[in-house]
Short mmCIF file of C-alpha atoms in Angstrom, two decimals:
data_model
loop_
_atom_site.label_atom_id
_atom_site.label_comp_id
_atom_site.label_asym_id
_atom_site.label_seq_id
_atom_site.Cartn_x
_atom_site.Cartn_y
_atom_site.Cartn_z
CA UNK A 1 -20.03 -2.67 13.76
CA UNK A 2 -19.65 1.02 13.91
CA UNK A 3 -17.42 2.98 11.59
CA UNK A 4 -15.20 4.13 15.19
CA UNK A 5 -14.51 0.40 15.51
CA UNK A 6 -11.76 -2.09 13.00
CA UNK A 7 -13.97 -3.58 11.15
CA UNK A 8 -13.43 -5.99 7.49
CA UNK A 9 -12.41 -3.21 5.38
CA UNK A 10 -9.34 -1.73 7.63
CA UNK A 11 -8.40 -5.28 8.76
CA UNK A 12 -8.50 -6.53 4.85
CA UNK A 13 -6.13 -3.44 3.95
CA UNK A 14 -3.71 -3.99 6.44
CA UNK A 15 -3.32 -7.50 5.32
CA UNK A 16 -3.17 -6.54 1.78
CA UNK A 17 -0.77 -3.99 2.43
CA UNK A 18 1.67 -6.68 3.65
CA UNK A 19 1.01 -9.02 1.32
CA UNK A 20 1.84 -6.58 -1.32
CA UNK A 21 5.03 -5.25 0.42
CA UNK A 22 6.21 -8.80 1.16
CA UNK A 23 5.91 -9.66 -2.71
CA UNK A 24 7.70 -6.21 -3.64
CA UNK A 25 10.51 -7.79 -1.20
CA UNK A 26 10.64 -11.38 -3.15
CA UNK A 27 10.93 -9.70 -6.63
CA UNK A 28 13.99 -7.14 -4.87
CA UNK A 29 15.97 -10.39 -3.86
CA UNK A 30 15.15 -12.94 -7.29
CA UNK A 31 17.09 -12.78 -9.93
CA UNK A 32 14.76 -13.17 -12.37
CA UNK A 33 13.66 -10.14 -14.01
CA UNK A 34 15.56 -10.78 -17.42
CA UNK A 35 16.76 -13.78 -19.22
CA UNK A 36 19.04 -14.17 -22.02
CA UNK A 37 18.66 -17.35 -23.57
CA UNK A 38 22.04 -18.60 -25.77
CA UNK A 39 22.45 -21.40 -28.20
CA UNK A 40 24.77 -23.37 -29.89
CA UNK A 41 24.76 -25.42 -32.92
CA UNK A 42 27.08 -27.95 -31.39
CA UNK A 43 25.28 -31.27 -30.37
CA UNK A 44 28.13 -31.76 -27.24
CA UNK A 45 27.45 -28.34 -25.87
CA UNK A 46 24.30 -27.52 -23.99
CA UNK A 47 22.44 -23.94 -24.48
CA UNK A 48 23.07 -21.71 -21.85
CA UNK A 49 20.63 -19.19 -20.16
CA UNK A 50 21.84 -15.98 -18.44
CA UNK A 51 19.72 -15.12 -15.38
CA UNK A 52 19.55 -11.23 -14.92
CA UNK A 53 18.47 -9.76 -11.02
CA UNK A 54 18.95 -6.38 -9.46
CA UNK A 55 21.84 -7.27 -7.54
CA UNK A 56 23.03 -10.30 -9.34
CA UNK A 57 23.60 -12.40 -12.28
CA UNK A 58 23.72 -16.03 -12.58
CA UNK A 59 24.65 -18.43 -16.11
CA UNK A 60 23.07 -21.69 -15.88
CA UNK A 61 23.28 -24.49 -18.51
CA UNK A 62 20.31 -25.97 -19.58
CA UNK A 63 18.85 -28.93 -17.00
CA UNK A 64 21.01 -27.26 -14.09
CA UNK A 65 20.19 -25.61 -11.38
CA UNK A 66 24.06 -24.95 -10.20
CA UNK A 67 25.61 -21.56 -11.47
CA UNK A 68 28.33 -22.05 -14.08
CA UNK A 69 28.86 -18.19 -13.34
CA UNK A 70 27.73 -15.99 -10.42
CA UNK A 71 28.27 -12.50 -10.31
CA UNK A 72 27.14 -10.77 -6.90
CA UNK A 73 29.12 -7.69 -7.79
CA UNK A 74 26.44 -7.33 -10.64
CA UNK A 75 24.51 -4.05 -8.74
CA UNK A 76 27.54 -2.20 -9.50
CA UNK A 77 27.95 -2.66 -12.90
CA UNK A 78 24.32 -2.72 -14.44
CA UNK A 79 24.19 -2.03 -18.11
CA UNK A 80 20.63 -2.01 -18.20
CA UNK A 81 18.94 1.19 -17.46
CA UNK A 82 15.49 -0.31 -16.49
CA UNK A 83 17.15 -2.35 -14.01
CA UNK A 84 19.04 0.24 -12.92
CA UNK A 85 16.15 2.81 -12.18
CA UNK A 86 14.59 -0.15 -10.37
CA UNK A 87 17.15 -0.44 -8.23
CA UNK A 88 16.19 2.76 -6.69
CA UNK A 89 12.33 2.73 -7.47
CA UNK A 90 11.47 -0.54 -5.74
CA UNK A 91 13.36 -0.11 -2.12
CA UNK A 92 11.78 3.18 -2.13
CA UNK A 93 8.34 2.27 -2.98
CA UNK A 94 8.62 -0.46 -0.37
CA UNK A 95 10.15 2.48 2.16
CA UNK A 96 6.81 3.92 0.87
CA UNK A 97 4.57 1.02 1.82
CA UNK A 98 5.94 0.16 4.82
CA UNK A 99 5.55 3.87 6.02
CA UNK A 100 1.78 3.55 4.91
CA UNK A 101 1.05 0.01 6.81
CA UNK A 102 2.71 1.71 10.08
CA UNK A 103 0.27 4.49 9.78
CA UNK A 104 -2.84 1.99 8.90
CA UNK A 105 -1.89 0.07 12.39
CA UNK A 106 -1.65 3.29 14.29
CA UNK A 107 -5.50 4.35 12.85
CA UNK A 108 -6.54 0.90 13.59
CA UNK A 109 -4.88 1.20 17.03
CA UNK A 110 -6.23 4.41 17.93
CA UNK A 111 -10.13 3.47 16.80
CA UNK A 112 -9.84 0.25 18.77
CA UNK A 113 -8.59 1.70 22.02
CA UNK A 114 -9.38 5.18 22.03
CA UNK A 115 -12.99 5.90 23.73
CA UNK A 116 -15.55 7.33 21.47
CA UNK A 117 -16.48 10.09 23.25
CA UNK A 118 -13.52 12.56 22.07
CA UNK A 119 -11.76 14.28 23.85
CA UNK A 120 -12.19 18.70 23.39
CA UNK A 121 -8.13 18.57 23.12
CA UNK A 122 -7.87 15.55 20.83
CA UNK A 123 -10.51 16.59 18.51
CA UNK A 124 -8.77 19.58 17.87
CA UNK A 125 -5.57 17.52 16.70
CA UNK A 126 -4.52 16.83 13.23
CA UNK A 127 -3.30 13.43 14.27
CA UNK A 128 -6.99 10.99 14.07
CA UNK A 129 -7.63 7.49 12.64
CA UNK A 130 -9.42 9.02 9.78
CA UNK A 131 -6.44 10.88 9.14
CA UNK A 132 -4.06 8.28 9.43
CA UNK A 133 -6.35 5.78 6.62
CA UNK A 134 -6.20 8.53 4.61
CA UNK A 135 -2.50 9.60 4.19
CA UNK A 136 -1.54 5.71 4.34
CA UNK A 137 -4.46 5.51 1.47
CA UNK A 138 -1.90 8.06 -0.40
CA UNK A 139 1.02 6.83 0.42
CA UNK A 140 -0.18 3.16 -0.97
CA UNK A 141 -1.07 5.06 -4.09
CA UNK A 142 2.01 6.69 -4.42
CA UNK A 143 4.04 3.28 -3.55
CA UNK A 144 1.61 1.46 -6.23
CA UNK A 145 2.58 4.10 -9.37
CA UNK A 146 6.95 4.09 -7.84
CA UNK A 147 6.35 0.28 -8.49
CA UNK A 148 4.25 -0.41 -11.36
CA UNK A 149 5.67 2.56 -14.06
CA UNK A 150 9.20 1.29 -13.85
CA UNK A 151 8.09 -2.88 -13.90
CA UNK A 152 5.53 -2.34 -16.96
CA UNK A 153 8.42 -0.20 -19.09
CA UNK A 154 10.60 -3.56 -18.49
CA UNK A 155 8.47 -4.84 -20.72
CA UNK A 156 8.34 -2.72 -23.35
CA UNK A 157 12.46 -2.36 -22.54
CA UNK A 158 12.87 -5.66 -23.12
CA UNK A 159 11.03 -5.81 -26.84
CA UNK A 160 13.73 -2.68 -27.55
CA UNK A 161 16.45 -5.35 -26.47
CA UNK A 162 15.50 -7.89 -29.08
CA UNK A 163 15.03 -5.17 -31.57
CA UNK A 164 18.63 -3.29 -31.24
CA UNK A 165 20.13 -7.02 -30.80
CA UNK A 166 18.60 -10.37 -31.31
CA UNK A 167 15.61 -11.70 -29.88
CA UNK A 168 17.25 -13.46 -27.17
CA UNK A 169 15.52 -11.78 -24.10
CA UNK A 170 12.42 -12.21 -22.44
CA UNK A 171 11.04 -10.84 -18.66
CA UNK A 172 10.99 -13.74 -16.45
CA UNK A 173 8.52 -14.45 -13.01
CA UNK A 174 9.77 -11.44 -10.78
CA UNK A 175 8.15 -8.52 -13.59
CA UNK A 176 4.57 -10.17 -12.34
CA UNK A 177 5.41 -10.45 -9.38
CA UNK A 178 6.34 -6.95 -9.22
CA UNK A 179 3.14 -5.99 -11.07
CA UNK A 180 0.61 -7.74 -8.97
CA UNK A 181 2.65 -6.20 -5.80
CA UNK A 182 2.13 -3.33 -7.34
CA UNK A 183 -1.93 -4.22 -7.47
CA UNK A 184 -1.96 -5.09 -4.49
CA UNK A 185 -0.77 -1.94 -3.52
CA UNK A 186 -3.79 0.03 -5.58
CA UNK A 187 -6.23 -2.25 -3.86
CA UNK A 188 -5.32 -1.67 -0.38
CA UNK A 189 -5.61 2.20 -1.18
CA UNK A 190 -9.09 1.89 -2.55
CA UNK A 191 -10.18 -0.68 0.54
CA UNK A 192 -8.77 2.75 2.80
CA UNK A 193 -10.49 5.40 0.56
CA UNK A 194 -13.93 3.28 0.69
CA UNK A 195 -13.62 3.18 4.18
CA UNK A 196 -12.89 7.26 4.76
CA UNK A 197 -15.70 8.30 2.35
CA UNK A 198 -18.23 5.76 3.73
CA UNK A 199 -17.49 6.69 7.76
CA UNK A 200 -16.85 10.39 7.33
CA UNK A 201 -19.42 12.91 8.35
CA UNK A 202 -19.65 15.15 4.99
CA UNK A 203 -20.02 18.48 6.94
CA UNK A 204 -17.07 18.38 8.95
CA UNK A 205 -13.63 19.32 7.74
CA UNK A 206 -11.64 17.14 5.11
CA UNK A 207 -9.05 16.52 7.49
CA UNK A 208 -10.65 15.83 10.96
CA UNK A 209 -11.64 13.33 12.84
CA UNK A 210 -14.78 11.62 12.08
CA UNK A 211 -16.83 13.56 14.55
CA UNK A 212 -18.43 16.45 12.88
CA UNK A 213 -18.61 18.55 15.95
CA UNK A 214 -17.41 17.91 19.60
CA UNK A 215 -20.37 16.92 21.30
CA UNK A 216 -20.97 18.91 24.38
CA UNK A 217 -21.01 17.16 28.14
CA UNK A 218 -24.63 18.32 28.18
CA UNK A 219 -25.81 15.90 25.53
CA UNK A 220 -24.78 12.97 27.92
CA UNK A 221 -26.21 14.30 31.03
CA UNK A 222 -29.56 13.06 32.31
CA UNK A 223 -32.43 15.68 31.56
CA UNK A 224 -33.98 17.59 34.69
CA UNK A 225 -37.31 16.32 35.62
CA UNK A 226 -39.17 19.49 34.74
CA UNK A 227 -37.84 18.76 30.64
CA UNK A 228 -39.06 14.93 31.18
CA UNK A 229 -42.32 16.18 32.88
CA UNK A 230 -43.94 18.01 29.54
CA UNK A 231 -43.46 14.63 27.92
CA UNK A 232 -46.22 12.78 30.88
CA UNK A 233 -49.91 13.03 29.60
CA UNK A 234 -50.93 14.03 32.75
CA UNK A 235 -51.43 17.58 33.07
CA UNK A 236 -52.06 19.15 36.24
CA UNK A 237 -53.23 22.85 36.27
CA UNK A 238 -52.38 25.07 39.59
CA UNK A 239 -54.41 27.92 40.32
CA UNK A 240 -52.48 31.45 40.49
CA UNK A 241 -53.92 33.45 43.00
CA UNK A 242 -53.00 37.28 42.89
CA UNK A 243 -53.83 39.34 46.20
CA UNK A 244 -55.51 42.91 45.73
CA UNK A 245 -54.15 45.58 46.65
#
């Protein structure tokens, strides 16, 4: 299949890119992107384990799944400044994402309905499918570092935690899912990239459509018969007779 029709590599990106965007949504909503695991000496207590989220907090004793305390007002009061930068760095690098999908459809769109024979106006427009892959392969990239710089330094956040208090914390499940979101994100932009360098004519401009040069209405037009004639291997010679004067 041609590189002016969807084909594997734009069909695996945009499936990728929603993939990824859905898990950036799951690790927004859990509240699992910090524990803080308490004990107690006393044999008629149970430990306790503080479940920390972006938007709330939840104490749960150990062997129950119930909330012994649930604070949804937790967004507002976030102690944490890792959490608190990803409050704003996650929604944004899904804003990001989603932004980037709606831009892969609309290439995908446009090479599966469009005609290939451009059109002289159209071809003159910034607005193409090899354009669109190839700001949504930027704007994945850019979504992929909003997400995956602020996730990895909860990590290293989280060891400065135990440090400064006691080694009660850990990163719980949403941190890889956050991380492998944001891979997902990295490998949708490369599947786009692959597919710009390998169906883009080299000569033409970086930012135009794949066509190199707007073919003229003369290369589709059937050749006179005097142009297909020189190609016969019959050759007929006619005498030229000149009158004296």
């Amino acid at each position: 299949m041609g590189c002016r029709d969807v084909h594997a590599a734009t069909v695996l990106a945009f499936l990728s890119g929603t993939a990824s965007i859905a898990g950036l949504l799951a690790a927004v909503l859990l509240p699992n992107w910090r524990q803080m695991r308490l004990y107690t000496y006393n044999k008629n207590e149970r430990n306790v384990t503080i479940y920390t989220g972006l938007w709330i907090k939840c104490a749960r004793f150990d062997g129950s799944r119930d909330c012994v305390i649930y604070d949804p007002q937790w967004y507002t009061a976030v102690d944490q400044l890792d959490l608190r930068v990803l409050q704003f760095a996650l929604p944004l690098s899904m804003f990001t994402a989603a932004s980037a999908l709606f831009l892969c459809l609309i290439g995908m769109c446009n090479t599966a309905f469009v005609s290939t024979v451009p059109n002289v106006k159209l071809a003159k427009c910034l607005v193409n499918s090899a354009g669109c892959h190839l700001v949504a392969g930027l704007l994945f990239l850019l979504a992929c570092a909003i997400c995956l710089t602020p996730s990895i330094w909860v990590i290293f956040y989280n060891n400065y935690l135990n440090r400064k208090y006691e080694p009660v914390f850990s990163f719980d499940i949403s941190v890889f899912i956050a991380i492998a979101s944001a891979g997902g994100l990295f490998f949708t932009s490369v599947l786009l990239f692959l597919w710009y360098c390998a169906c883009k004519s080299l000569p033409s401009p970086f930012w135009q459509p794949l066509y190199s040069h707007v073919p003229s209405m003369h290369s589709y037009a059937s050749q006179p018969y005097s142009a297909r004639s020189r190609h016969s291997g019959i050759e007929i010679d006619i005498p030229v007779v000149t009158h004296a004067s």
